[in-house]
Amino acid sequence: MINIIISILAAAVISYLLGSCNSSIIVVRLLKNEDIREHGSCNAGLTNTLRCYGKKCAVITLIGDLSKGVIAVCLSRLVCGLLEGGLSPDNDTHYIGYIAGFFAILGHVFPLYYGFKGGKGVLVGVSTFIAVDPLLFFILILVFAIVLSVSKYVSLASIIASSLCPLATFLLHLFVFTDSLSYTVLYSLLALVMASVVVYMHKSNIVRLKNGNENKFSFKSKHTKE
């Protein structure tokens, strides 16, 4: 039991610190010498970076946010394996990926290095599933892409994809991966916690969606800064 507790604590610290490395803030600061949180929607995320600074900054931000989620999960599972903190006799460390994903999201949303003011955690949250459940990652990306193409709202696509994550996790692990019910419920609850943070961080977007004044997505930046 002590190994599991230490593994969880290690995953929390590793993932939070990695999550706190906000790619949007770093990229805009290095390339434009500005603070993304002072422009556009003031959100330190991919969409606002694209709108305010164009495709170059957005692509680098995308790569950075995807990478840190994957790295957080891989490092956490490695440490968990070395500490023998798995949940089964064969040292299954799958659960720790969800723990890592949750704290990577927290780090992105409340970054230690930037006054606890960061982004909304969508990319980081989704990217963790590249390492945790690749099939679920592709399902979430597909849902996101379909909703975005129909509605043109990044926020709506993010909210719907995040909301479906716990259900998709349950169905995949129970019927596709044929895990035990106890493990399936555990993974689904952990996915629910992750998704809840992302959806909660979109509360202002939900209000704008209701009021009909949410910005629609466009590949064109509003300001030519490149």
XYZ file of C-alpha atoms in Angstrom:
226
model
C 0.000 0.000 0.000
C 2.832 2.387 0.837
C 4.277 1.895 -2.649
C 0.966 2.904 -4.205
C 0.764 6.058 -2.076
C 4.348 7.044 -2.933
C 3.676 6.363 -6.629
C 0.591 8.591 -6.577
C 2.470 11.379 -4.808
C 5.370 11.107 -7.263
C 2.987 11.185 -10.233
C 1.197 14.214 -8.785
C 4.413 16.206 -8.340
C 5.964 15.207 -11.674
C 2.794 15.875 -13.659
C 1.894 19.135 -11.954
C 5.360 20.573 -12.518
C 5.321 19.490 -16.166
C 1.782 20.794 -16.606
C 2.848 24.147 -15.200
C 5.172 24.620 -18.191
C 2.596 26.495 -20.248
C 3.568 26.200 -23.911
C 1.509 29.177 -25.040
C 3.048 31.517 -22.479
C 6.573 30.283 -23.237
C 6.210 30.410 -27.024
C 4.669 33.891 -27.150
C 7.201 35.213 -24.650
C 10.157 33.818 -26.617
C 8.953 34.685 -30.121
C 6.976 37.885 -29.495
C 8.211 39.077 -26.091
C 4.591 39.461 -24.970
C 2.242 37.812 -22.474
C -0.566 35.860 -24.170
C -2.682 36.399 -21.032
C -2.866 40.111 -21.845
C -4.255 39.668 -25.363
C -7.412 38.368 -26.996
C -9.481 36.300 -24.591
C -6.545 36.406 -22.131
C -6.557 32.601 -22.076
C -3.118 30.976 -22.259
C -4.206 28.281 -24.687
C -3.936 27.161 -28.302
C -7.035 28.899 -29.678
C -6.147 32.314 -28.286
C -2.547 31.877 -29.481
C -3.773 31.152 -33.008
C -6.165 34.102 -33.009
C -3.638 36.584 -31.689
C -0.298 35.382 -33.055
C -0.953 33.147 -36.040
C -0.175 29.608 -37.134
C 3.541 29.461 -36.329
C 3.075 30.166 -32.628
C -0.024 27.973 -32.542
C 1.735 24.924 -34.040
C 4.632 25.163 -31.589
C 2.139 25.557 -28.733
C 0.232 22.507 -29.967
C 3.372 20.365 -30.027
C 4.404 21.571 -26.572
C 1.050 20.914 -24.911
C 0.657 17.488 -26.513
C 4.181 16.499 -25.523
C 3.991 17.444 -21.873
C 0.847 15.381 -21.312
C 2.456 12.307 -22.851
C 5.727 12.847 -20.977
C 3.880 13.265 -17.674
C 2.091 9.935 -18.108
C 5.169 8.041 -19.291
C 7.399 9.328 -16.493
C 4.728 8.668 -13.861
C 4.173 5.102 -15.078
C 7.924 4.512 -15.166
C 8.336 5.696 -11.576
C 5.273 3.725 -10.487
C 6.689 0.587 -12.104
C 10.068 1.031 -10.466
C 8.407 1.523 -7.074
C 6.179 -1.518 -7.703
C 3.136 0.622 -7.088
C 0.839 -1.257 -9.447
C -2.648 -2.407 -8.492
C -2.211 -6.071 -9.370
C 0.314 -8.869 -8.789
C 1.803 -8.198 -12.226
C 2.399 -4.530 -11.221
C -0.246 -2.983 -13.534
C 0.449 0.787 -13.580
C -2.399 1.771 -15.918
C -4.269 3.684 -13.213
C -1.380 6.053 -12.593
C -1.818 7.502 -16.091
C -5.142 9.029 -15.054
C -3.557 10.457 -11.903
C -0.797 11.961 -14.030
C -3.338 13.377 -16.472
C -5.348 15.033 -13.713
C -2.348 16.765 -12.174
C -0.966 17.756 -15.581
C -4.298 19.495 -16.219
C -4.131 21.205 -12.828
C -0.612 22.386 -13.621
C -1.748 23.773 -16.962
C -4.782 25.509 -15.465
C -3.010 26.740 -12.326
C 0.691 26.922 -13.321
C 3.137 27.261 -10.467
C 5.523 29.324 -12.594
C 3.006 31.893 -13.859
C 1.039 33.089 -10.867
C -1.429 30.172 -11.121
C -3.041 31.733 -14.205
C -2.938 29.415 -17.196
C -5.113 27.782 -19.851
C -8.157 25.501 -19.755
C -6.431 22.135 -19.960
C -8.106 20.708 -23.068
C -5.012 19.785 -25.060
C -3.112 18.505 -22.051
C -6.048 16.424 -20.898
C -6.612 14.866 -24.304
C -2.900 14.316 -24.932
C -2.518 12.189 -21.803
C -4.726 9.581 -23.454
C -2.130 9.132 -26.205
C -0.123 7.298 -23.547
C -3.011 6.039 -21.371
C -5.605 4.833 -23.917
C -4.684 5.584 -27.564
C -8.038 4.317 -28.847
C -9.887 6.667 -26.506
C -7.649 9.507 -27.685
C -8.693 8.965 -31.305
C -12.362 8.747 -30.315
C -12.174 12.044 -28.413
C -10.322 13.739 -31.268
C -12.938 12.470 -33.719
C -15.797 13.788 -31.557
C -13.989 17.110 -31.172
C -13.401 17.408 -34.931
C -17.017 16.581 -35.821
C -18.510 19.049 -33.340
C -16.027 21.752 -34.367
C -16.711 21.268 -38.074
C -20.463 21.525 -37.519
C -20.627 24.271 -34.889
C -17.353 26.198 -35.481
C -17.063 26.569 -31.691
C -13.830 25.252 -30.145
C -15.295 25.595 -26.664
C -18.395 23.551 -27.501
C -16.281 20.838 -29.134
C -14.015 20.754 -26.074
C -16.935 20.550 -23.634
C -18.725 17.772 -25.526
C -15.568 15.695 -26.054
C -14.623 16.082 -22.386
C -18.130 15.214 -21.211
C -18.122 12.005 -23.270
C -14.716 10.942 -21.947
C -15.935 9.085 -18.790
C -18.642 7.210 -20.699
C -16.264 6.278 -23.509
C -13.717 5.116 -20.915
C -16.325 2.894 -19.245
C -17.527 1.320 -22.487
C -14.038 0.728 -23.875
C -12.621 -0.873 -20.753
C -15.645 -3.027 -20.060
C -16.516 -4.223 -23.566
C -13.378 -3.730 -25.694
C -10.490 -4.204 -23.274
C -12.624 -6.562 -21.122
C -11.230 -5.273 -17.837
C -12.893 -6.224 -14.584
C -15.838 -4.116 -13.456
C -13.878 -2.731 -10.500
C -11.019 -1.517 -12.705
C -13.449 -0.179 -15.289
C -15.295 1.855 -12.644
C -12.000 3.130 -11.210
C -10.729 4.291 -14.593
C -14.095 5.863 -15.435
C -14.199 7.793 -12.148
C -10.666 9.062 -12.692
C -11.606 10.108 -16.239
C -14.678 11.864 -14.803
C -12.492 13.904 -12.446
C -10.224 14.930 -15.330
C -13.149 15.844 -17.562
C -14.879 17.805 -14.804
C -11.912 20.140 -14.415
C -11.823 20.862 -18.153
C -15.582 21.473 -18.368
C -15.521 23.687 -15.270
C -12.776 25.824 -16.781
C -15.138 26.509 -19.700
C -17.818 28.080 -17.497
C -17.345 31.514 -19.063
C -17.565 29.954 -22.537
C -20.804 28.220 -21.557
C -22.278 31.583 -20.599
C -21.202 33.103 -23.921
C -22.595 30.130 -25.816
C -25.942 30.613 -24.083
C -25.871 34.334 -24.861
C -24.878 33.740 -28.476
C -21.692 35.824 -28.340
C -19.024 33.112 -28.251
C -16.267 33.520 -30.860
C -16.307 31.049 -33.726
C -13.164 29.257 -34.825
C -11.125 30.435 -37.781
C -7.674 29.503 -39.055
C -7.043 33.184 -39.700
C -5.530 35.235 -36.878
C -7.200 38.503 -35.966
C -3.914 40.328 -35.778
C -0.979 39.898 -38.134
C 1.982 39.518 -35.786
C 4.170 37.202 -37.791
